[in-house]
């Protein structure tokens, strides 16, 4: 995929880099790759990633920055404060921040974008074939009810967490809605990377990301090769078996499940695949995703 | 001996949460509706929704009430359309925290139960399950002591004793936590529709508002993801305890801005030296709740007999 735009030459290096994706589209893998490239010393048997920055829905982080108890605020009230919260995060950061985002790109109900351009360096947008997302997302939720997952992915109002959950509400806008929302905004320069391209040539994709992010390592092929080797699926899976993975949902047996493309064709039935195609055809075609 | 760290008179109904603090007159702190400035002069720290200077604290809620806390003696509030219930909720939360700091007190983000006259507190990040565990333990027979806020007077930490005060006598529980623990709702926390969080007062509520804090338990949920024993209670000391507990300081940014980091961490260090600090790692899946609560109940009941 081509760059939607590049960060301007004078882009603030202390601005946030958003790692944006619908869930289960290679976001964690990307974070691990970048960690092994930029800050390999912080990666060990217990820690898979070492980048500064968390996830946009980090409730504890919101509480700390705002001084307000998010659990006493409505999800809409929280959204009102989120742009200012990220600006404050960027202002207080002592290192470059890489923040995972599963929210679609939308405003906060008061006309301001949840993710403000003025505190952003850029965004890497990760996208994966919706059939495979469906299988992986079901596993992440601890079930294999693919009908339920397909409905969530096709639902423009699909939300994650919020309310009593330990993450803030994230309005994904559904699979297509997520992609379109980020690609229709022009406040944050963005590089789009397909999960399937990462599988086919991880080093090339990581180099494109490093170039987009203006990392000093962008021309260091040995460092890129090392980061790719350290982030191989088999290695991550073995590490999870050995030491566990903090981000694994309790209901799920393992986070690093398959790490491949194509499961969706085998595990979803015709009706489920058709439902995904019908609701997401335009974006699937744009991305070269065949039914 | 006083059962609260200060007394309060207020011109609005604060409910039963801080009943023991309330006086009709001659209180240490007055709370009244009035003008709240948009901004402070000589600001020493400023956050997303607050400002602090040498004597004052200002808080503006998104599309809601504003609070001006001054000199540890007065809180003014402006409703800006917010109901009594919503004003009281945030007044007794963030504004209350700032008031404590202005008065030299250390509020911890903790819930607690009392057993045989001793207070056992649970702390952890938002969503860690502090209130739910305290509710579960109260159903299991221990006396509920406080929810959300536990107040320490650093001047009253002596040797191995840390006197503590209940911050709130009503619990705030989400609907699923009510169902999980069997505690009954006594009304909604907010007037906002679809906000399914409730006040609740467990049957076994300890009437005392103060006591000796003997243990601080930091709630975690990590082992289950590491294929280790999901229920683990581990004592922590010194720097490790400080690292864990710094996240338990109530509205840490307010505390740093108002009290200063050095004073804040000195108080925390004194507290760690005085009480038993431990981590409690357990599953957060609902079917496991009874088991993990029972493990903590047994630990508390055994405290002082075989440990601590």
PDB file of N, CA and C in Angstrom, chain A residues 46 58-60 63-75 77-78 80-81 84-85 88 91-92 163-166 240-251 253, chain B residues 46-50 59-63 86 89-90 94 109 125-127 148 172 174 176 189-190 192 195 197 221-222 224-228 250-254 282-285:
ATOM      1  N   UNK A  46      10.467 -11.481  29.800  1.00  0.00           N
ATOM      2  CA  UNK A  46       9.203 -11.038  30.379  1.00  0.00           C
ATOM      3  C   UNK A  46       8.535  -9.964  29.528  1.00  0.00           C
ATOM      4  N   UNK A  58      -6.343   3.311  27.615  1.00  0.00           N
ATOM      5  CA  UNK A  58      -5.770   3.045  28.938  1.00  0.00           C
ATOM      6  C   UNK A  58      -6.507   3.865  30.011  1.00  0.00           C
ATOM      7  N   UNK A  59      -7.299   3.198  30.807  1.00  0.00           N
ATOM      8  CA  UNK A  59      -8.135   3.874  31.811  1.00  0.00           C
ATOM      9  C   UNK A  59      -7.277   4.499  32.919  1.00  0.00           C
ATOM     10  N   UNK A  60      -6.308   3.729  33.390  1.00  0.00           N
ATOM     11  CA  UNK A  60      -5.467   4.246  34.480  1.00  0.00           C
ATOM     12  C   UNK A  60      -4.688   5.475  34.014  1.00  0.00           C
ATOM     13  N   UNK A  63      -6.999   8.459  33.998  1.00  0.00           N
ATOM     14  CA  UNK A  63      -7.248   8.937  35.365  1.00  0.00           C
ATOM     15  C   UNK A  63      -6.066   9.747  35.892  1.00  0.00           C
ATOM     16  N   UNK A  64      -4.869   9.242  35.618  1.00  0.00           N
ATOM     17  CA  UNK A  64      -3.671   9.920  36.109  1.00  0.00           C
ATOM     18  C   UNK A  64      -3.512  11.292  35.461  1.00  0.00           C
ATOM     19  N   UNK A  65      -3.677  11.342  34.162  1.00  0.00           N
ATOM     20  CA  UNK A  65      -3.461  12.599  33.437  1.00  0.00           C
ATOM     21  C   UNK A  65      -4.538  13.635  33.773  1.00  0.00           C
ATOM     22  N   UNK A  66      -5.793  13.197  33.850  1.00  0.00           N
ATOM     23  CA  UNK A  66      -6.882  14.163  34.056  1.00  0.00           C
ATOM     24  C   UNK A  66      -7.118  14.462  35.529  1.00  0.00           C
ATOM     25  N   UNK A  67      -6.756  13.530  36.399  1.00  0.00           N
ATOM     26  CA  UNK A  67      -7.085  13.683  37.816  1.00  0.00           C
ATOM     27  C   UNK A  67      -8.548  13.402  38.088  1.00  0.00           C
ATOM     28  N   UNK A  68      -9.217  12.821  37.126  1.00  0.00           N
ATOM     29  CA  UNK A  68     -10.642  12.511  37.291  1.00  0.00           C
ATOM     30  C   UNK A  68     -10.854  11.007  37.259  1.00  0.00           C
ATOM     31  N   UNK A  69     -11.847  10.513  37.983  1.00  0.00           N
ATOM     32  CA  UNK A  69     -12.112   9.080  37.975  1.00  0.00           C
ATOM     33  C   UNK A  69     -12.945   8.697  36.753  1.00  0.00           C
ATOM     34  N   UNK A  70     -12.318   8.087  35.780  1.00  0.00           N
ATOM     35  CA  UNK A  70     -13.059   7.735  34.562  1.00  0.00           C
ATOM     36  C   UNK A  70     -14.245   6.829  34.882  1.00  0.00           C
ATOM     37  N   UNK A  71     -14.127   6.059  35.967  1.00  0.00           N
ATOM     38  CA  UNK A  71     -15.205   5.123  36.286  1.00  0.00           C
ATOM     39  C   UNK A  71     -16.443   5.847  36.831  1.00  0.00           C
ATOM     40  N   UNK A  72     -16.335   7.145  37.145  1.00  0.00           N
ATOM     41  CA  UNK A  72     -17.505   7.931  37.541  1.00  0.00           C
ATOM     42  C   UNK A  72     -17.997   8.824  36.414  1.00  0.00           C
ATOM     43  N   UNK A  73     -17.330   8.754  35.269  1.00  0.00           N
ATOM     44  CA  UNK A  73     -17.735   9.562  34.116  1.00  0.00           C
ATOM     45  C   UNK A  73     -18.436   8.676  33.095  1.00  0.00           C
ATOM     46  N   UNK A  74     -19.341   9.268  32.344  1.00  0.00           N
ATOM     47  CA  UNK A  74     -19.955   8.500  31.256  1.00  0.00           C
ATOM     48  C   UNK A  74     -18.932   8.373  30.129  1.00  0.00           C
ATOM     49  N   UNK A  75     -19.158   7.411  29.252  1.00  0.00           N
ATOM     50  CA  UNK A  75     -18.241   7.232  28.119  1.00  0.00           C
ATOM     51  C   UNK A  75     -18.192   8.497  27.259  1.00  0.00           C
ATOM     52  N   UNK A  77     -18.659  11.621  28.331  1.00  0.00           N
ATOM     53  CA  UNK A  77     -17.879  12.637  29.057  1.00  0.00           C
ATOM     54  C   UNK A  77     -16.380  12.365  28.925  1.00  0.00           C
ATOM     55  N   UNK A  78     -16.027  11.089  28.968  1.00  0.00           N
ATOM     56  CA  UNK A  78     -14.616  10.722  28.807  1.00  0.00           C
ATOM     57  C   UNK A  78     -14.116  11.160  27.431  1.00  0.00           C
ATOM     58  N   UNK A  80     -15.021  13.620  25.711  1.00  0.00           N
ATOM     59  CA  UNK A  80     -14.804  15.068  25.680  1.00  0.00           C
ATOM     60  C   UNK A  80     -13.392  15.435  26.122  1.00  0.00           C
ATOM     61  N   UNK A  81     -12.853  14.654  27.035  1.00  0.00           N
ATOM     62  CA  UNK A  81     -11.526  14.961  27.591  1.00  0.00           C
ATOM     63  C   UNK A  81     -10.380  14.272  26.862  1.00  0.00           C
ATOM     64  N   UNK A  84      -7.609  16.406  24.903  1.00  0.00           N
ATOM     65  CA  UNK A  84      -6.721  17.134  25.819  1.00  0.00           C
ATOM     66  C   UNK A  84      -5.810  16.165  26.561  1.00  0.00           C
ATOM     67  N   UNK A  85      -6.321  14.991  26.850  1.00  0.00           N
ATOM     68  CA  UNK A  85      -5.534  13.977  27.558  1.00  0.00           C
ATOM     69  C   UNK A  85      -4.338  13.535  26.703  1.00  0.00           C
ATOM     70  N   UNK A  88      -1.753  16.264  26.523  1.00  0.00           N
ATOM     71  CA  UNK A  88      -0.985  16.297  27.772  1.00  0.00           C
ATOM     72  C   UNK A  88       0.028  15.150  27.804  1.00  0.00           C
ATOM     73  N   UNK A  91       2.867  16.122  25.732  1.00  0.00           N
ATOM     74  CA  UNK A  91       3.630  17.202  26.362  1.00  0.00           C
ATOM     75  C   UNK A  91       4.546  16.663  27.477  1.00  0.00           C
ATOM     76  N   UNK A  92       4.017  15.707  28.234  1.00  0.00           N
ATOM     77  CA  UNK A  92       4.763  15.198  29.385  1.00  0.00           C
ATOM     78  C   UNK A  92       5.768  14.105  29.021  1.00  0.00           C
ATOM     79  N   UNK A 163     -17.798   1.667  30.067  1.00  0.00           N
ATOM     80  CA  UNK A 163     -18.618   1.339  31.235  1.00  0.00           C
ATOM     81  C   UNK A 163     -17.779   0.747  32.342  1.00  0.00           C
ATOM     82  N   UNK A 164     -18.133  -0.453  32.774  1.00  0.00           N
ATOM     83  CA  UNK A 164     -17.446  -1.066  33.910  1.00  0.00           C
ATOM     84  C   UNK A 164     -16.138  -1.759  33.523  1.00  0.00           C
ATOM     85  N   UNK A 165     -15.839  -1.814  32.251  1.00  0.00           N
ATOM     86  CA  UNK A 165     -14.654  -2.546  31.797  1.00  0.00           C
ATOM     87  C   UNK A 165     -13.368  -1.771  32.152  1.00  0.00           C
ATOM     88  N   UNK A 166     -12.257  -2.503  32.167  1.00  0.00           N
ATOM     89  CA  UNK A 166     -11.043  -1.821  32.600  1.00  0.00           C
ATOM     90  C   UNK A 166     -10.319  -1.073  31.482  1.00  0.00           C
ATOM     91  N   UNK A 240       5.762 -16.927  24.668  1.00  0.00           N
ATOM     92  CA  UNK A 240       4.498 -16.897  25.421  1.00  0.00           C
ATOM     93  C   UNK A 240       4.309 -18.206  26.191  1.00  0.00           C
ATOM     94  N   UNK A 241       4.648 -19.330  25.557  1.00  0.00           N
ATOM     95  CA  UNK A 241       4.528 -20.620  26.253  1.00  0.00           C
ATOM     96  C   UNK A 241       5.431 -20.666  27.479  1.00  0.00           C
ATOM     97  N   UNK A 242       6.572 -20.019  27.349  1.00  0.00           N
ATOM     98  CA  UNK A 242       7.571 -20.067  28.423  1.00  0.00           C
ATOM     99  C   UNK A 242       7.249 -19.069  29.544  1.00  0.00           C
ATOM    100  N   UNK A 243       6.908 -17.852  29.150  1.00  0.00           N
ATOM    101  CA  UNK A 243       6.787 -16.781  30.156  1.00  0.00           C
ATOM    102  C   UNK A 243       5.410 -16.154  30.250  1.00  0.00           C
ATOM    103  N   UNK A 244       4.502 -16.537  29.363  1.00  0.00           N
ATOM    104  CA  UNK A 244       3.188 -15.902  29.345  1.00  0.00           C
ATOM    105  C   UNK A 244       3.242 -14.555  28.645  1.00  0.00           C
ATOM    106  N   UNK A 245       2.075 -13.948  28.426  1.00  0.00           N
ATOM    107  CA  UNK A 245       1.998 -12.651  27.761  1.00  0.00           C
ATOM    108  C   UNK A 245       0.924 -11.831  28.457  1.00  0.00           C
ATOM    109  N   UNK A 246       1.335 -10.694  29.002  1.00  0.00           N
ATOM    110  CA  UNK A 246       0.435  -9.887  29.831  1.00  0.00           C
ATOM    111  C   UNK A 246      -0.835  -9.463  29.108  1.00  0.00           C
ATOM    112  N   UNK A 247      -0.750  -9.284  27.791  1.00  0.00           N
ATOM    113  CA  UNK A 247      -1.921  -8.780  27.069  1.00  0.00           C
ATOM    114  C   UNK A 247      -2.903  -9.892  26.679  1.00  0.00           C
ATOM    115  N   UNK A 248      -2.556 -11.131  26.999  1.00  0.00           N
ATOM    116  CA  UNK A 248      -3.497 -12.214  26.666  1.00  0.00           C
ATOM    117  C   UNK A 248      -4.748 -12.091  27.518  1.00  0.00           C
ATOM    118  N   UNK A 249      -5.929 -12.020  26.874  1.00  0.00           N
ATOM    119  CA  UNK A 249      -7.157 -12.009  27.671  1.00  0.00           C
ATOM    120  C   UNK A 249      -7.267 -13.300  28.476  1.00  0.00           C
ATOM    121  N   UNK A 250      -7.818 -13.196  29.686  1.00  0.00           N
ATOM    122  CA  UNK A 250      -7.898 -14.382  30.545  1.00  0.00           C
ATOM    123  C   UNK A 250      -8.657 -15.534  29.900  1.00  0.00           C
ATOM    124  N   UNK A 251      -9.655 -15.174  29.092  1.00  0.00           N
ATOM    125  CA  UNK A 251     -10.491 -16.227  28.512  1.00  0.00           C
ATOM    126  C   UNK A 251      -9.815 -16.966  27.362  1.00  0.00           C
ATOM    127  N   UNK A 253      -6.693 -18.993  25.408  1.00  0.00           N
ATOM    128  CA  UNK A 253      -5.607 -19.905  25.778  1.00  0.00           C
ATOM    129  C   UNK A 253      -4.249 -19.294  25.488  1.00  0.00           C
TER     130      UNK A 253
ATOM    131  N   UNK B  46      -0.733  22.693  36.172  1.00  0.00           N
ATOM    132  CA  UNK B  46      -1.993  22.732  35.443  1.00  0.00           C
ATOM    133  C   UNK B  46      -2.139  21.416  34.694  1.00  0.00           C
ATOM    134  N   UNK B  47      -3.325  20.823  34.737  1.00  0.00           N
ATOM    135  CA  UNK B  47      -3.569  19.582  34.007  1.00  0.00           C
ATOM    136  C   UNK B  47      -4.737  19.752  33.058  1.00  0.00           C
ATOM    137  N   UNK B  48      -5.243  18.651  32.576  1.00  0.00           N
ATOM    138  CA  UNK B  48      -6.331  18.683  31.604  1.00  0.00           C
ATOM    139  C   UNK B  48      -7.562  19.383  32.171  1.00  0.00           C
ATOM    140  N   UNK B  49      -7.855  19.156  33.445  1.00  0.00           N
ATOM    141  CA  UNK B  49      -9.089  19.707  34.006  1.00  0.00           C
ATOM    142  C   UNK B  49      -8.853  20.481  35.301  1.00  0.00           C
ATOM    143  N   UNK B  50      -7.594  20.661  35.703  1.00  0.00           N
ATOM    144  CA  UNK B  50      -7.356  21.300  36.997  1.00  0.00           C
ATOM    145  C   UNK B  50      -6.220  22.319  36.954  1.00  0.00           C
ATOM    146  N   UNK B  59     -11.055  22.830  39.752  1.00  0.00           N
ATOM    147  CA  UNK B  59     -11.371  21.662  38.933  1.00  0.00           C
ATOM    148  C   UNK B  59     -12.610  21.955  38.099  1.00  0.00           C
ATOM    149  N   UNK B  60     -12.512  21.744  36.791  1.00  0.00           N
ATOM    150  CA  UNK B  60     -13.665  21.900  35.904  1.00  0.00           C
ATOM    151  C   UNK B  60     -13.982  20.548  35.274  1.00  0.00           C
ATOM    152  N   UNK B  61     -15.179  20.043  35.500  1.00  0.00           N
ATOM    153  CA  UNK B  61     -15.571  18.773  34.899  1.00  0.00           C
ATOM    154  C   UNK B  61     -16.049  19.005  33.472  1.00  0.00           C
ATOM    155  N   UNK B  62     -15.904  18.003  32.601  1.00  0.00           N
ATOM    156  CA  UNK B  62     -16.376  18.181  31.235  1.00  0.00           C
ATOM    157  C   UNK B  62     -17.900  18.316  31.231  1.00  0.00           C
ATOM    158  N   UNK B  63     -18.388  19.414  30.731  1.00  0.00           N
ATOM    159  CA  UNK B  63     -19.832  19.649  30.640  1.00  0.00           C
ATOM    160  C   UNK B  63     -20.526  19.436  31.983  1.00  0.00           C
ATOM    161  N   UNK B  86     -24.780  14.529  41.156  1.00  0.00           N
ATOM    162  CA  UNK B  86     -23.539  14.585  40.387  1.00  0.00           C
ATOM    163  C   UNK B  86     -22.523  15.524  41.042  1.00  0.00           C
ATOM    164  N   UNK B  89     -21.020  13.672  43.999  1.00  0.00           N
ATOM    165  CA  UNK B  89     -20.126  12.586  43.594  1.00  0.00           C
ATOM    166  C   UNK B  89     -18.701  13.090  43.368  1.00  0.00           C
ATOM    167  N   UNK B  90     -18.566  14.171  42.603  1.00  0.00           N
ATOM    168  CA  UNK B  90     -17.223  14.657  42.285  1.00  0.00           C
ATOM    169  C   UNK B  90     -16.642  15.512  43.408  1.00  0.00           C
ATOM    170  N   UNK B  94     -12.621  13.888  43.519  1.00  0.00           N
ATOM    171  CA  UNK B  94     -11.413  14.657  43.206  1.00  0.00           C
ATOM    172  C   UNK B  94     -11.248  15.886  44.103  1.00  0.00           C
ATOM    173  N   UNK B 109      -5.921   5.588  47.114  1.00  0.00           N
ATOM    174  CA  UNK B 109      -7.010   5.039  46.307  1.00  0.00           C
ATOM    175  C   UNK B 109      -7.198   3.590  46.760  1.00  0.00           C
ATOM    176  N   UNK B 125      -4.939  -0.189  40.416  1.00  0.00           N
ATOM    177  CA  UNK B 125      -5.396   0.750  39.401  1.00  0.00           C
ATOM    178  C   UNK B 125      -6.911   0.734  39.267  1.00  0.00           C
ATOM    179  N   UNK B 126      -7.426   1.769  38.635  1.00  0.00           N
ATOM    180  CA  UNK B 126      -8.852   1.823  38.358  1.00  0.00           C
ATOM    181  C   UNK B 126      -9.256   0.563  37.592  1.00  0.00           C
ATOM    182  N   UNK B 127     -10.285  -0.123  38.089  1.00  0.00           N
ATOM    183  CA  UNK B 127     -10.723  -1.354  37.430  1.00  0.00           C
ATOM    184  C   UNK B 127     -10.040  -2.600  37.975  1.00  0.00           C
ATOM    185  N   UNK B 148     -13.071   3.305  47.962  1.00  0.00           N
ATOM    186  CA  UNK B 148     -12.446   4.281  47.061  1.00  0.00           C
ATOM    187  C   UNK B 148     -11.325   5.100  47.698  1.00  0.00           C
ATOM    188  N   UNK B 172     -19.341   2.077  45.749  1.00  0.00           N
ATOM    189  CA  UNK B 172     -19.813   2.322  44.396  1.00  0.00           C
ATOM    190  C   UNK B 172     -19.501   1.060  43.595  1.00  0.00           C
ATOM    191  N   UNK B 174     -20.492  -1.357  40.048  1.00  0.00           N
ATOM    192  CA  UNK B 174     -21.192  -1.545  38.786  1.00  0.00           C
ATOM    193  C   UNK B 174     -22.234  -2.658  38.956  1.00  0.00           C
ATOM    194  N   UNK B 176     -22.800  -5.341  37.355  1.00  0.00           N
ATOM    195  CA  UNK B 176     -22.309  -6.731  37.330  1.00  0.00           C
ATOM    196  C   UNK B 176     -21.626  -7.097  38.653  1.00  0.00           C
ATOM    197  N   UNK B 189     -25.399   6.029  41.142  1.00  0.00           N
ATOM    198  CA  UNK B 189     -24.315   6.961  41.422  1.00  0.00           C
ATOM    199  C   UNK B 189     -24.492   8.263  40.649  1.00  0.00           C
ATOM    200  N   UNK B 190     -24.952   8.168  39.414  1.00  0.00           N
ATOM    201  CA  UNK B 190     -25.142   9.347  38.582  1.00  0.00           C
ATOM    202  C   UNK B 190     -26.596   9.482  38.180  1.00  0.00           C
ATOM    203  N   UNK B 192     -27.198  10.351  35.175  1.00  0.00           N
ATOM    204  CA  UNK B 192     -27.137  10.107  33.731  1.00  0.00           C
ATOM    205  C   UNK B 192     -27.825   8.783  33.403  1.00  0.00           C
ATOM    206  N   UNK B 195     -26.189   4.867  33.050  1.00  0.00           N
ATOM    207  CA  UNK B 195     -24.931   4.771  33.797  1.00  0.00           C
ATOM    208  C   UNK B 195     -25.188   3.794  34.939  1.00  0.00           C
ATOM    209  N   UNK B 197     -23.955   2.272  37.477  1.00  0.00           N
ATOM    210  CA  UNK B 197     -23.131   2.144  38.675  1.00  0.00           C
ATOM    211  C   UNK B 197     -23.991   2.564  39.862  1.00  0.00           C
ATOM    212  N   UNK B 221      -3.443  -8.861  38.386  1.00  0.00           N
ATOM    213  CA  UNK B 221      -4.101  -9.900  37.574  1.00  0.00           C
ATOM    214  C   UNK B 221      -3.146 -10.271  36.437  1.00  0.00           C
ATOM    215  N   UNK B 222      -2.042 -10.884  36.820  1.00  0.00           N
ATOM    216  CA  UNK B 222      -0.995 -11.175  35.830  1.00  0.00           C
ATOM    217  C   UNK B 222      -0.641 -12.647  35.743  1.00  0.00           C
ATOM    218  N   UNK B 224      -2.201 -15.384  35.845  1.00  0.00           N
ATOM    219  CA  UNK B 224      -3.010 -16.284  35.036  1.00  0.00           C
ATOM    220  C   UNK B 224      -2.575 -16.231  33.574  1.00  0.00           C
ATOM    221  N   UNK B 225      -2.004 -15.116  33.176  1.00  0.00           N
ATOM    222  CA  UNK B 225      -1.526 -14.991  31.800  1.00  0.00           C
ATOM    223  C   UNK B 225      -0.122 -15.573  31.630  1.00  0.00           C
ATOM    224  N   UNK B 226       0.449 -15.945  32.737  1.00  0.00           N
ATOM    225  CA  UNK B 226       1.809 -16.487  32.693  1.00  0.00           C
ATOM    226  C   UNK B 226       1.831 -17.957  33.073  1.00  0.00           C
ATOM    227  N   UNK B 227       0.637 -18.527  33.079  1.00  0.00           N
ATOM    228  CA  UNK B 227       0.508 -19.947  33.434  1.00  0.00           C
ATOM    229  C   UNK B 227       1.153 -20.264  34.778  1.00  0.00           C
ATOM    230  N   UNK B 228       0.997 -19.305  35.703  1.00  0.00           N
ATOM    231  CA  UNK B 228       1.471 -19.554  37.068  1.00  0.00           C
ATOM    232  C   UNK B 228       0.246 -19.695  37.957  1.00  0.00           C
ATOM    233  N   UNK B 250      -4.031   8.616  45.819  1.00  0.00           N
ATOM    234  CA  UNK B 250      -5.260   9.128  45.228  1.00  0.00           C
ATOM    235  C   UNK B 250      -4.976  10.442  44.504  1.00  0.00           C
ATOM    236  N   UNK B 251      -5.304  10.489  43.210  1.00  0.00           N
ATOM    237  CA  UNK B 251      -5.066  11.694  42.403  1.00  0.00           C
ATOM    238  C   UNK B 251      -3.634  12.192  42.602  1.00  0.00           C
ATOM    239  N   UNK B 252      -2.728  11.314  42.227  1.00  0.00           N
ATOM    240  CA  UNK B 252      -1.290  11.533  42.426  1.00  0.00           C
ATOM    241  C   UNK B 252      -0.820  12.907  41.931  1.00  0.00           C
ATOM    242  N   UNK B 253      -1.359  13.336  40.792  1.00  0.00           N
ATOM    243  CA  UNK B 253      -0.899  14.628  40.247  1.00  0.00           C
ATOM    244  C   UNK B 253      -1.314  15.780  41.148  1.00  0.00           C
ATOM    245  N   UNK B 254      -2.491  15.660  41.751  1.00  0.00           N
ATOM    246  CA  UNK B 254      -2.911  16.706  42.689  1.00  0.00           C
ATOM    247  C   UNK B 254      -1.954  16.708  43.888  1.00  0.00           C
ATOM    248  N   UNK B 282      -4.587 -12.615  41.229  1.00  0.00           N
ATOM    249  CA  UNK B 282      -5.678 -13.581  41.138  1.00  0.00           C
ATOM    250  C   UNK B 282      -6.416 -13.403  39.828  1.00  0.00           C
ATOM    251  N   UNK B 283      -7.168 -14.437  39.466  1.00  0.00           N
ATOM    252  CA  UNK B 283      -7.987 -14.369  38.253  1.00  0.00           C
ATOM    253  C   UNK B 283      -9.087 -13.339  38.465  1.00  0.00           C
ATOM    254  N   UNK B 284      -9.494 -12.689  37.372  1.00  0.00           N
ATOM    255  CA  UNK B 284     -10.630 -11.779  37.466  1.00  0.00           C
ATOM    256  C   UNK B 284     -11.866 -12.346  36.773  1.00  0.00           C
ATOM    257  N   UNK B 285     -11.789 -13.614  36.403  1.00  0.00           N
ATOM    258  CA  UNK B 285     -12.980 -14.240  35.810  1.00  0.00           C
ATOM    259  C   UNK B 285     -14.024 -14.455  36.910  1.00  0.00           C
TER     260      UNK B 285
END
